[in-house]
Short mmCIF file of N, CA, C and O and ligand atoms in Angstrom, two decimals:
data_model
loop_
_atom_site.label_atom_id
_atom_site.label_comp_id
_atom_site.label_asym_id
_atom_site.label_seq_id
_atom_site.Cartn_x
_atom_site.Cartn_y
_atom_site.Cartn_z
N UNK A 1 -145.03 66.59 -121.82
CA UNK A 1 -144.38 65.28 -121.62
C UNK A 1 -145.38 64.17 -121.92
O UNK A 1 -146.35 64.01 -121.20
N UNK A 2 -145.11 63.40 -122.95
CA UNK A 2 -146.11 62.44 -123.42
C UNK A 2 -146.33 61.28 -122.44
O UNK A 2 -147.43 60.78 -122.33
N UNK A 3 -145.27 60.85 -121.73
CA UNK A 3 -145.43 59.67 -120.87
C UNK A 3 -145.69 60.02 -119.41
O UNK A 3 -145.79 59.14 -118.57
N UNK A 4 -145.82 61.31 -119.09
CA UNK A 4 -146.09 61.71 -117.70
C UNK A 4 -147.53 61.34 -117.34
O UNK A 4 -148.47 61.66 -118.08
N UNK A 5 -147.69 60.67 -116.20
CA UNK A 5 -149.01 60.15 -115.83
C UNK A 5 -150.04 61.27 -115.64
O UNK A 5 -151.20 61.13 -116.06
N UNK A 6 -149.63 62.39 -115.05
CA UNK A 6 -150.60 63.48 -114.84
C UNK A 6 -150.87 64.24 -116.15
O UNK A 6 -151.99 64.74 -116.34
N UNK A 7 -149.88 64.33 -117.05
CA UNK A 7 -150.16 64.88 -118.38
C UNK A 7 -151.21 64.02 -119.07
O UNK A 7 -152.13 64.53 -119.72
N UNK A 8 -151.09 62.72 -118.91
CA UNK A 8 -152.03 61.80 -119.57
C UNK A 8 -153.42 61.93 -118.95
O UNK A 8 -154.43 61.86 -119.66
N UNK A 9 -153.50 62.13 -117.64
CA UNK A 9 -154.80 62.38 -117.00
C UNK A 9 -155.39 63.69 -117.53
O UNK A 9 -156.58 63.76 -117.88
N UNK A 10 -154.54 64.72 -117.62
CA UNK A 10 -155.03 66.04 -118.11
C UNK A 10 -155.56 65.93 -119.53
O UNK A 10 -156.51 66.63 -119.91
N UNK A 11 -154.97 65.04 -120.33
CA UNK A 11 -155.42 64.86 -121.72
C UNK A 11 -156.58 63.88 -121.83
O UNK A 11 -157.09 63.63 -122.93
N UNK A 12 -156.98 63.26 -120.71
CA UNK A 12 -158.09 62.31 -120.73
C UNK A 12 -157.69 60.93 -121.23
O UNK A 12 -158.56 60.10 -121.52
N UNK A 13 -156.39 60.65 -121.29
CA UNK A 13 -155.92 59.34 -121.80
C UNK A 13 -155.94 58.27 -120.71
O UNK A 13 -155.98 57.09 -121.00
N UNK A 14 -155.89 58.72 -119.44
CA UNK A 14 -156.01 57.82 -118.30
C UNK A 14 -157.22 58.29 -117.52
O UNK A 14 -157.36 59.49 -117.26
N UNK A 15 -158.12 57.37 -117.14
CA UNK A 15 -159.31 57.81 -116.42
C UNK A 15 -158.98 58.32 -115.01
O UNK A 15 -158.06 57.82 -114.37
N UNK A 16 -159.70 59.33 -114.60
CA UNK A 16 -159.57 59.86 -113.24
C UNK A 16 -160.94 60.40 -112.85
O UNK A 16 -161.73 60.77 -113.71
N UNK A 17 -161.20 60.39 -111.55
CA UNK A 17 -162.49 60.92 -111.06
C UNK A 17 -162.37 62.44 -110.97
O UNK A 17 -161.96 62.99 -109.95
N UNK A 18 -162.72 63.09 -112.08
CA UNK A 18 -162.55 64.54 -112.16
C UNK A 18 -163.57 65.27 -111.30
O UNK A 18 -164.73 64.89 -111.26
N UNK A 19 -163.11 66.31 -110.63
CA UNK A 19 -163.98 67.14 -109.79
C UNK A 19 -164.30 68.45 -110.49
O UNK A 19 -165.41 68.96 -110.42
N UNK A 20 -163.30 69.02 -111.15
CA UNK A 20 -163.48 70.32 -111.81
C UNK A 20 -162.32 70.54 -112.77
O UNK A 20 -161.26 69.91 -112.64
N UNK A 21 -162.53 71.41 -113.73
CA UNK A 21 -161.41 71.82 -114.57
C UNK A 21 -161.64 73.23 -115.13
O UNK A 21 -162.79 73.68 -115.23
N UNK A 22 -160.54 73.89 -115.42
CA UNK A 22 -160.59 75.18 -116.11
C UNK A 22 -159.77 74.95 -117.39
O UNK A 22 -159.33 73.82 -117.65
N UNK A 23 -159.54 75.99 -118.15
CA UNK A 23 -158.69 75.82 -119.34
C UNK A 23 -157.28 75.42 -118.99
O UNK A 23 -156.60 74.75 -119.77
N UNK A 24 -156.81 75.80 -117.79
CA UNK A 24 -155.40 75.59 -117.47
C UNK A 24 -155.13 74.67 -116.29
O UNK A 24 -153.99 74.35 -116.02
N UNK A 25 -156.17 74.21 -115.59
CA UNK A 25 -155.95 73.33 -114.43
C UNK A 25 -157.06 72.29 -114.32
O UNK A 25 -158.19 72.52 -114.79
N UNK A 26 -156.72 71.15 -113.73
CA UNK A 26 -157.67 70.05 -113.57
C UNK A 26 -157.60 69.56 -112.12
O UNK A 26 -156.52 69.46 -111.54
N UNK A 27 -158.77 69.23 -111.55
CA UNK A 27 -158.84 68.66 -110.19
C UNK A 27 -159.48 67.29 -110.27
O UNK A 27 -160.51 67.11 -110.94
N UNK A 28 -158.87 66.31 -109.60
CA UNK A 28 -159.41 64.95 -109.61
C UNK A 28 -159.06 64.26 -108.30
O UNK A 28 -158.10 64.63 -107.61
N UNK A 29 -159.84 63.24 -107.95
CA UNK A 29 -159.63 62.53 -106.69
C UNK A 29 -158.34 61.70 -106.74
O UNK A 29 -158.05 61.04 -107.75
N UNK A 30 -157.61 61.72 -105.63
CA UNK A 30 -156.39 60.91 -105.52
C UNK A 30 -156.77 59.43 -105.49
O UNK A 30 -157.77 59.03 -104.89
N UNK A 31 -155.95 58.62 -106.16
CA UNK A 31 -156.17 57.17 -106.24
C UNK A 31 -156.05 56.50 -104.87
O UNK A 31 -156.68 55.47 -104.62
N UNK A 32 -155.26 57.08 -104.00
CA UNK A 32 -154.97 56.48 -102.70
C UNK A 32 -155.20 57.53 -101.60
O UNK A 32 -154.25 58.09 -101.04
N UNK A 33 -156.49 57.83 -101.32
CA UNK A 33 -156.81 58.98 -100.46
C UNK A 33 -156.30 58.85 -99.04
O UNK A 33 -156.38 57.79 -98.42
N UNK A 34 -155.76 59.95 -98.53
CA UNK A 34 -155.21 60.02 -97.16
C UNK A 34 -156.14 60.75 -96.21
O UNK A 34 -155.78 61.00 -95.05
N UNK A 35 -157.32 61.10 -96.67
CA UNK A 35 -158.32 61.82 -95.86
C UNK A 35 -159.66 61.58 -96.55
O UNK A 35 -159.70 61.17 -97.71
N UNK A 36 -160.78 61.85 -95.84
CA UNK A 36 -162.09 61.67 -96.48
C UNK A 36 -162.21 62.42 -97.82
O UNK A 36 -162.85 61.93 -98.74
N UNK A 37 -161.60 63.60 -97.89
CA UNK A 37 -161.47 64.29 -99.18
C UNK A 37 -159.98 64.41 -99.49
O UNK A 37 -159.21 64.93 -98.69
N UNK A 38 -159.58 63.88 -100.63
CA UNK A 38 -158.19 64.01 -101.08
C UNK A 38 -158.21 64.21 -102.59
O UNK A 38 -158.36 63.26 -103.36
N UNK A 39 -158.08 65.46 -102.97
CA UNK A 39 -158.15 65.85 -104.38
C UNK A 39 -156.78 66.37 -104.80
O UNK A 39 -156.08 67.02 -104.02
N UNK A 40 -156.39 66.07 -106.03
CA UNK A 40 -155.16 66.60 -106.61
C UNK A 40 -155.54 67.67 -107.63
O UNK A 40 -156.47 67.46 -108.41
N UNK A 41 -154.81 68.78 -107.60
CA UNK A 41 -155.07 69.85 -108.56
C UNK A 41 -153.77 70.10 -109.33
O UNK A 41 -152.72 70.33 -108.71
N UNK A 42 -153.85 70.01 -110.65
CA UNK A 42 -152.64 70.08 -111.48
C UNK A 42 -152.81 71.13 -112.60
O UNK A 42 -153.93 71.38 -113.03
N UNK A 43 -151.69 71.68 -113.07
CA UNK A 43 -151.78 72.48 -114.29
C UNK A 43 -151.86 71.55 -115.49
O UNK A 43 -151.28 70.45 -115.46
N UNK A 44 -152.57 71.95 -116.53
CA UNK A 44 -152.62 71.14 -117.76
C UNK A 44 -151.23 71.07 -118.38
O UNK A 44 -150.79 70.03 -118.87
N UNK A 45 -150.52 72.18 -118.34
CA UNK A 45 -149.15 72.23 -118.87
C UNK A 45 -148.18 71.55 -117.91
O UNK A 45 -148.25 71.78 -116.70
N UNK A 46 -147.30 70.74 -118.45
CA UNK A 46 -146.34 70.03 -117.59
C UNK A 46 -145.35 70.99 -116.95
O UNK A 46 -144.71 71.79 -117.62
N UNK A 47 -145.21 70.87 -115.62
CA UNK A 47 -144.17 71.56 -114.84
C UNK A 47 -143.79 70.58 -113.76
O UNK A 47 -144.69 69.93 -113.19
N UNK A 48 -142.53 70.46 -113.44
CA UNK A 48 -142.13 69.39 -112.53
C UNK A 48 -142.67 69.57 -111.11
O UNK A 48 -143.21 68.65 -110.51
N UNK A 49 -142.50 70.76 -110.56
CA UNK A 49 -142.96 71.02 -109.18
C UNK A 49 -142.89 72.52 -108.93
O UNK A 49 -142.56 73.31 -109.83
N UNK A 50 -143.15 72.92 -107.67
CA UNK A 50 -143.17 74.35 -107.34
C UNK A 50 -141.82 75.01 -107.63
O UNK A 50 -141.76 76.18 -108.01
N UNK A 51 -140.74 74.24 -107.47
CA UNK A 51 -139.41 74.81 -107.69
C UNK A 51 -139.20 75.22 -109.15
O UNK A 51 -138.33 76.04 -109.44
N UNK A 52 -140.02 74.68 -110.04
CA UNK A 52 -139.88 74.98 -111.48
C UNK A 52 -140.78 76.15 -111.91
O UNK A 52 -140.90 76.43 -113.09
N UNK A 53 -141.41 76.82 -110.93
CA UNK A 53 -142.39 77.85 -111.31
C UNK A 53 -141.86 79.28 -111.11
O UNK A 53 -142.64 80.23 -111.10
N UNK A 54 -140.54 79.41 -110.94
CA UNK A 54 -139.97 80.75 -110.71
C UNK A 54 -139.76 81.48 -112.03
O UNK A 54 -138.64 81.71 -112.47
N UNK A 55 -140.89 81.80 -112.67
CA UNK A 55 -140.88 82.53 -113.95
C UNK A 55 -142.26 83.16 -114.09
O UNK A 55 -143.18 82.81 -113.33
N UNK A 56 -142.42 84.06 -115.04
CA UNK A 56 -143.74 84.69 -115.25
C UNK A 56 -144.79 83.62 -115.53
O UNK A 56 -145.86 83.61 -114.93
N UNK A 57 -144.46 82.73 -116.46
CA UNK A 57 -145.40 81.67 -116.85
C UNK A 57 -145.66 80.71 -115.68
O UNK A 57 -146.80 80.32 -115.42
N UNK A 58 -144.59 80.37 -114.95
CA UNK A 58 -144.74 79.47 -113.81
C UNK A 58 -145.61 80.09 -112.72
O UNK A 58 -146.47 79.42 -112.14
N UNK A 59 -145.41 81.38 -112.45
CA UNK A 59 -146.19 82.07 -111.42
C UNK A 59 -147.66 82.11 -111.82
O UNK A 59 -148.56 81.94 -110.98
N UNK A 60 -147.92 82.30 -113.10
CA UNK A 60 -149.31 82.33 -113.58
C UNK A 60 -149.95 80.95 -113.39
O UNK A 60 -151.07 80.83 -112.88
N UNK A 61 -149.21 79.91 -113.77
CA UNK A 61 -149.75 78.55 -113.68
C UNK A 61 -150.02 78.13 -112.24
O UNK A 61 -151.08 77.57 -111.93
N UNK A 62 -149.08 78.41 -111.35
CA UNK A 62 -149.25 77.97 -109.96
C UNK A 62 -150.41 78.74 -109.32
O UNK A 62 -151.15 78.19 -108.50
N UNK A 63 -150.60 79.99 -109.73
CA UNK A 63 -151.72 80.73 -109.15
C UNK A 63 -153.05 80.20 -109.67
O UNK A 63 -154.04 80.15 -108.94
N UNK A 64 -153.08 79.74 -110.92
CA UNK A 64 -154.31 79.11 -111.46
C UNK A 64 -154.62 77.83 -110.69
O UNK A 64 -155.78 77.53 -110.40
N UNK A 65 -153.57 77.07 -110.37
CA UNK A 65 -153.75 75.81 -109.64
C UNK A 65 -154.26 76.09 -108.23
O UNK A 65 -155.19 75.43 -107.74
N UNK A 66 -153.68 77.09 -107.56
CA UNK A 66 -154.15 77.43 -106.22
C UNK A 66 -155.57 77.97 -106.25
O UNK A 66 -156.38 77.67 -105.37
N UNK A 67 -155.88 78.74 -107.28
CA UNK A 67 -157.24 79.28 -107.39
C UNK A 67 -158.26 78.16 -107.53
O UNK A 67 -159.29 78.15 -106.84
N UNK A 68 -157.96 77.18 -108.40
CA UNK A 68 -158.90 76.06 -108.56
C UNK A 68 -158.96 75.24 -107.26
O UNK A 68 -160.03 74.75 -106.89
N UNK A 69 -157.85 75.13 -106.54
CA UNK A 69 -157.85 74.38 -105.27
C UNK A 69 -158.84 74.98 -104.27
O UNK A 69 -159.61 74.26 -103.65
N UNK A 70 -158.83 76.30 -104.12
CA UNK A 70 -159.75 76.91 -103.15
C UNK A 70 -161.19 76.86 -103.65
O UNK A 70 -162.13 76.73 -102.87
N UNK A 71 -161.36 76.92 -104.98
CA UNK A 71 -162.72 76.80 -105.52
C UNK A 71 -163.28 75.40 -105.27
O UNK A 71 -164.44 75.24 -104.89
N UNK A 72 -162.45 74.38 -105.47
CA UNK A 72 -162.89 73.00 -105.24
C UNK A 72 -163.16 72.78 -103.75
O UNK A 72 -164.15 72.13 -103.38
N UNK A 73 -162.32 73.33 -102.88
CA UNK A 73 -162.54 73.20 -101.43
C UNK A 73 -163.92 73.77 -101.08
O UNK A 73 -164.68 73.18 -100.30
N UNK A 74 -164.25 74.91 -101.65
CA UNK A 74 -165.56 75.53 -101.40
C UNK A 74 -166.66 74.64 -101.96
O UNK A 74 -167.66 74.36 -101.30
N UNK A 75 -166.46 74.17 -103.19
CA UNK A 75 -167.45 73.31 -103.88
C UNK A 75 -167.73 72.05 -103.07
O UNK A 75 -168.87 71.57 -103.02
N UNK A 76 -166.72 71.52 -102.41
CA UNK A 76 -166.88 70.27 -101.64
C UNK A 76 -167.27 70.52 -100.19
O UNK A 76 -167.31 69.60 -99.38
N UNK A 77 -167.54 71.78 -99.84
CA UNK A 77 -168.06 72.11 -98.52
C UNK A 77 -167.03 72.11 -97.41
O UNK A 77 -167.37 71.93 -96.24
N UNK A 78 -165.75 72.31 -97.77
CA UNK A 78 -164.68 72.23 -96.77
C UNK A 78 -164.36 73.57 -96.12
O UNK A 78 -163.60 73.62 -95.13
N UNK A 79 -164.89 74.65 -96.67
CA UNK A 79 -164.43 75.98 -96.29
C UNK A 79 -164.65 76.27 -94.79
O UNK A 79 -163.76 76.80 -94.13
N UNK A 80 -165.82 75.89 -94.27
CA UNK A 80 -166.12 76.21 -92.88
C UNK A 80 -165.18 75.52 -91.90
O UNK A 80 -164.60 76.16 -91.01
N UNK A 81 -164.98 74.22 -92.07
CA UNK A 81 -164.16 73.45 -91.13
C UNK A 81 -162.67 73.63 -91.39
O UNK A 81 -161.84 73.40 -90.51
N UNK A 82 -162.32 74.02 -92.60
CA UNK A 82 -160.91 74.17 -92.98
C UNK A 82 -160.38 72.92 -93.66
O UNK A 82 -161.03 71.86 -93.69
N UNK A 83 -159.19 73.05 -94.17
CA UNK A 83 -158.59 71.97 -94.96
C UNK A 83 -157.09 72.23 -95.07
O UNK A 83 -156.60 73.24 -94.54
N UNK A 84 -156.39 71.35 -95.75
CA UNK A 84 -154.95 71.54 -95.93
C UNK A 84 -154.59 71.47 -97.41
O UNK A 84 -155.09 70.59 -98.13
N UNK A 85 -153.73 72.38 -97.83
CA UNK A 85 -153.15 72.35 -99.18
C UNK A 85 -151.67 72.02 -99.03
O UNK A 85 -150.98 72.66 -98.24
N UNK A 86 -151.22 71.01 -99.77
CA UNK A 86 -149.82 70.55 -99.66
C UNK A 86 -149.20 70.45 -101.05
O UNK A 86 -149.84 69.96 -101.98
N UNK A 87 -147.94 70.91 -101.14
CA UNK A 87 -147.16 70.67 -102.36
C UNK A 87 -145.85 70.02 -101.96
O UNK A 87 -145.02 70.64 -101.28
N UNK A 88 -145.67 68.77 -102.35
CA UNK A 88 -144.42 68.09 -102.09
C UNK A 88 -143.43 68.44 -103.20
O UNK A 88 -143.81 68.44 -104.38
N UNK A 89 -142.20 68.73 -102.82
CA UNK A 89 -141.19 69.15 -103.81
C UNK A 89 -139.96 68.26 -103.69
O UNK A 89 -139.27 68.28 -102.66
N UNK A 90 -139.72 67.47 -104.72
CA UNK A 90 -138.50 66.67 -104.79
C UNK A 90 -138.47 65.52 -103.79
O UNK A 90 -139.45 65.19 -103.14
N UNK A 91 -137.29 64.91 -103.71
CA UNK A 91 -137.11 63.67 -102.95
C UNK A 91 -137.43 63.84 -101.47
O UNK A 91 -138.29 63.14 -100.92
N UNK A 92 -136.79 64.79 -100.82
CA UNK A 92 -137.05 64.97 -99.39
C UNK A 92 -138.45 65.51 -99.11
O UNK A 92 -138.97 65.34 -98.00
N UNK A 93 -139.04 66.16 -100.09
CA UNK A 93 -140.41 66.63 -99.94
C UNK A 93 -141.43 65.52 -100.06
O UNK A 93 -142.61 65.74 -99.81
N UNK A 94 -140.98 64.34 -100.50
CA UNK A 94 -141.89 63.20 -100.63
C UNK A 94 -142.65 63.19 -101.95
O UNK A 94 -143.68 62.52 -102.06
N UNK A 95 -142.13 63.91 -102.96
CA UNK A 95 -142.82 63.95 -104.25
C UNK A 95 -142.59 62.65 -105.01
O UNK A 95 -141.44 62.25 -105.21
N UNK A 96 -143.68 61.99 -105.42
CA UNK A 96 -143.54 60.73 -106.16
C UNK A 96 -143.95 60.87 -107.62
O UNK A 96 -143.57 60.04 -108.44
N UNK A 97 -144.72 61.89 -107.96
CA UNK A 97 -145.10 62.12 -109.37
C UNK A 97 -144.52 63.48 -109.78
O UNK A 97 -144.79 64.50 -109.14
N UNK A 98 -143.72 63.48 -110.84
CA UNK A 98 -142.98 64.67 -111.25
C UNK A 98 -143.77 65.61 -112.14
O UNK A 98 -143.27 66.05 -113.19
N UNK A 99 -144.99 65.90 -111.75
CA UNK A 99 -145.82 66.91 -112.43
C UNK A 99 -146.47 67.71 -111.30
O UNK A 99 -147.14 67.11 -110.44
N UNK A 100 -146.25 69.01 -111.28
CA UNK A 100 -146.76 69.88 -110.22
C UNK A 100 -148.18 69.52 -109.81
O UNK A 100 -149.06 69.36 -110.67
N UNK A 101 -148.39 69.38 -108.51
CA UNK A 101 -149.76 69.13 -108.02
C UNK A 101 -149.91 69.65 -106.61
O UNK A 101 -148.98 69.61 -105.81
N UNK A 102 -151.11 70.12 -106.33
CA UNK A 102 -151.50 70.51 -104.98
C UNK A 102 -152.39 69.40 -104.45
O UNK A 102 -153.32 68.95 -105.13
N UNK A 103 -152.09 68.94 -103.23
CA UNK A 103 -152.99 68.02 -102.53
C UNK A 103 -154.00 68.87 -101.75
O UNK A 103 -153.59 69.72 -100.94
N UNK A 104 -155.27 68.63 -101.97
CA UNK A 104 -156.33 69.24 -101.16
C UNK A 104 -156.87 68.15 -100.25
O UNK A 104 -157.43 67.16 -100.71
N UNK A 105 -156.61 68.32 -98.95
CA UNK A 105 -156.99 67.30 -97.95
C UNK A 105 -158.00 67.90 -96.98
O UNK A 105 -157.80 69.00 -96.46
N UNK A 106 -159.07 67.16 -96.73
CA UNK A 106 -160.08 67.68 -95.82
C UNK A 106 -160.99 66.59 -95.31
O UNK A 106 -160.85 65.41 -95.66
N UNK A 107 -161.91 67.00 -94.44
CA UNK A 107 -162.89 66.06 -93.92
C UNK A 107 -162.49 65.44 -92.60
O UNK A 107 -163.22 64.63 -92.03
N UNK A 108 -161.31 65.80 -92.10
CA UNK A 108 -160.86 65.37 -90.77
C UNK A 108 -159.83 66.39 -90.28
O UNK A 108 -159.22 67.10 -91.10
N UNK A 109 -159.61 66.46 -88.95
CA UNK A 109 -158.55 67.37 -88.47
C UNK A 109 -157.18 66.85 -88.91
O UNK A 109 -156.93 65.64 -88.86
N UNK A 110 -156.31 67.76 -89.32
CA UNK A 110 -154.95 67.41 -89.72
C UNK A 110 -154.02 67.60 -88.52
O UNK A 110 -154.30 68.41 -87.64
N UNK A 111 -152.93 66.87 -88.51
CA UNK A 111 -151.96 67.03 -87.42
C UNK A 111 -150.74 67.79 -87.93
O UNK A 111 -150.50 67.89 -89.14
N UNK A 112 -149.96 68.30 -86.99
CA UNK A 112 -148.73 69.01 -87.32
C UNK A 112 -147.68 68.64 -86.29
O UNK A 112 -148.03 68.59 -85.11
N UNK A 113 -146.44 68.37 -86.59
CA UNK A 113 -145.89 68.41 -87.95
C UNK A 113 -146.28 67.20 -88.76
O UNK A 113 -146.58 66.14 -88.20
N UNK A 114 -146.27 67.34 -90.11
CA UNK A 114 -146.54 66.19 -90.97
C UNK A 114 -145.39 65.20 -90.88
O UNK A 114 -144.29 65.55 -90.47
N UNK A 115 -145.62 63.98 -91.26
CA UNK A 115 -144.59 62.94 -91.16
C UNK A 115 -143.44 63.14 -92.10
O UNK A 115 -143.53 63.89 -93.05
P1 5GP B 1 -146.81 63.09 -104.41
O1 5GP B 1 -146.33 61.95 -103.55
O2 5GP B 1 -146.03 63.19 -105.69
O3 5GP B 1 -146.90 64.40 -103.69
O4 5GP B 1 -148.31 62.75 -104.76
C1 5GP B 1 -148.68 61.95 -105.83
C2 5GP B 1 -150.09 61.50 -105.58
O5 5GP B 1 -150.61 61.01 -106.80
C3 5GP B 1 -150.22 60.36 -104.56
O6 5GP B 1 -151.06 60.79 -103.49
C4 5GP B 1 -150.81 59.21 -105.36
O7 5GP B 1 -151.75 58.48 -104.61
C5 5GP B 1 -151.45 59.93 -106.53
N1 5GP B 1 -151.49 59.15 -107.77
C6 5GP B 1 -150.46 58.49 -108.35
N2 5GP B 1 -150.85 57.95 -109.52
C7 5GP B 1 -152.16 58.28 -109.68
C8 5GP B 1 -153.13 58.02 -110.71
O8 5GP B 1 -152.85 57.37 -111.71
N3 5GP B 1 -154.36 58.54 -110.52
C9 5GP B 1 -154.69 59.29 -109.43
N4 5GP B 1 -155.95 59.74 -109.36
N5 5GP B 1 -153.82 59.56 -108.44
C10 5GP B 1 -152.57 59.07 -108.57
ZN1 ZN B 2 -146.80 66.01 -116.80
#
């Protein structure tokens, strides 16, 4: 998707504070952080959200994204204290950008239930 904001970040057309990348996933700091560490991890290939990953290719992509998420959490020193991984799906899920992403949140205790 040429005009998708996260596709454009993945292609380097929009600047982002990149933390890590693999051939198939990119991690970068959220523009509006909700915790001391708030990183977004996305697949390079456009997929709308987790609900769109129910296929062989989708399962491969989402697992690459989760793998990079845990690697970045370790890289940023969050593993000992713990952290939260969140995927918002659709309107009621609170998704505002229609390109699959995992929120990696850490650096403070999280509460439950989320808002
Ligand atoms: P969602 O609400 O879809 O789960 O999360 C979208 C996230 O993307 C939000 O936390 C928002 O702050 C972040 N975001 C939106 N636009 C940009 C951008 O251009 N750059 C970065 N780094 N983050 C963005
Ligand atoms: Zn996209």
